[in-house]
């Protein structure tokens, strides 16, 4: 790319750099003593994954990586070893993946004298892998992909574009799937605060055949194309704003791969066997049967039968209510489908002109929760839920309702109403798409039931560090549901011997507690993985929930997000700094 060819993009890039400079902290501030108190940070991994049965050399970029001594990876079958560290901003590690390691995303951290680093995402794959070779920023310099399928590990750097060439046969359907924002969803010093990848496909003459940008309900693009002619083709990946930087790391899966686009229904009662229809590309089967789910987990994961080529997974909801299937026609207020409450309805907005209506009877004074689950189950539906009287008089409407138990969602597109009915009789609910879209993937689950009080817990930070004889804080937040207001008693399991905890109650009607952990002088050094449990009495029954560890990250300078991690990692160190000693005394005083 040359500047004179893209003046508008260059102007936009200059503007973004100016914004970044305006809000960046001075170097003297960033490198202050206060910064040294923060745990080490990983900014990127390259490559960000590897194939089962292989050892991968990975470059880790970040800050505070001095004297890195170890690597911690969640799950079985993956281990890491430190090879070298350069100036505390770059480390090189070797990640060994067992042949039977389960494919999927893992949390990877570096272990340093200052504690465990922030989480980075490392992906285990069953496909062959290769690494991008520069220069490949033009079609003429495109890197050849000689055998498909495979995974390409790349970085969108200052050139702003990467090209690959491959052969495809007539009648082949090739799936090109990117992981970029999924690997690094929040960048603190970037507007927008992520890499927004764009995929474009060209034929041998340079004619563009397809392009995918800004997918509606997914963070990264998937380009699916059926080739009419055998020949050589080119795939381009770039950032939508033509930016480039070290942490714009991506993984590009390409080949005649199975890909699950959507399922139906989106859920089933947890006591029942579930038959799920599968829709997608290059699938080996069109349906799977899931057994009943004792314990009623909120989510199961659906994937076509195991094969040589791993397929993506989609969430499948489990619930306690009776299940009902949508029955057409129900497109008008005078032809609603009758629902016996409580129940969950499985439906879909079948085309852009479709709307669905449901009727229910309510007694005077009855309170009901009317809730759509669609986007939270990977459906593209952006629902609008409207409540009417039987005569069609408007009562209430909701478009987007934030689910505080899922703070990592960037768009809370599901709808929810809690309504107390003043007059007995028949009422009608209307389900529609806010943008007037529709189609086979636009499925939803509409639950109608009395309030079900409950709570969820989350804990920050996810990587606390404490010296022997010192103390540290854990902040536990309760997300209360359906007017649950009772106290929540916290307990910590798998805590190292001799530790004490104070502040282990979230009082009634409050949502936060600060748990102060104090380490004994002879505490066991190293890494520990405790869990925080919360127990409350709801409708006469004891209910226990595990606190979800969360990392707090900044996106686009201003926005703070909590992203779930797989474990709470507590590091116990030998030495206590003067700052830690003062902090320990302060926390001890608070806990008395």
Coordinates of C-alpha atoms in Angstrom, one line a residue, residues 464-467 469-475 500-503 514-519 579-592:
X464 CA -3.6 -11.9 42.9
X465 CA -0.1 -12.0 44.4
X466 CA 0.8 -11.9 48.1
X467 CA 4.1 -12.1 50.0
X469 CA 3.1 -12.5 56.0
X470 CA 1.3 -10.0 53.8
X471 CA -2.3 -9.6 52.7
X472 CA -4.2 -9.0 49.5
X473 CA -7.7 -8.1 48.4
X474 CA -10.2 -10.0 46.4
X475 CA -13.3 -8.1 45.2
X500 CA -7.0 -16.6 56.8
X501 CA -9.9 -14.8 55.1
X502 CA -11.9 -11.8 56.4
X503 CA -14.9 -10.1 54.9
X514 CA -13.9 -7.3 49.8
X515 CA -12.3 -10.5 50.9
X516 CA -8.9 -9.9 52.6
X517 CA -6.6 -12.9 52.3
X518 CA -3.6 -13.0 54.8
X519 CA -0.7 -15.3 54.2
X579 CA 4.8 -1.1 50.1
X580 CA 3.4 -4.6 50.7
X581 CA 4.3 -4.4 54.4
X582 CA 2.4 -1.1 54.7
X583 CA -0.5 -2.5 52.7
X584 CA -0.7 -5.6 54.8
X585 CA -1.0 -3.5 58.0
X586 CA -3.7 -1.4 56.4
X587 CA -5.7 -4.5 55.4
X588 CA -5.3 -6.1 58.8
X589 CA -6.7 -3.0 60.4
X590 CA -9.7 -3.1 57.9
X591 CA -10.4 -6.7 58.7
X592 CA -10.7 -6.3 62.4

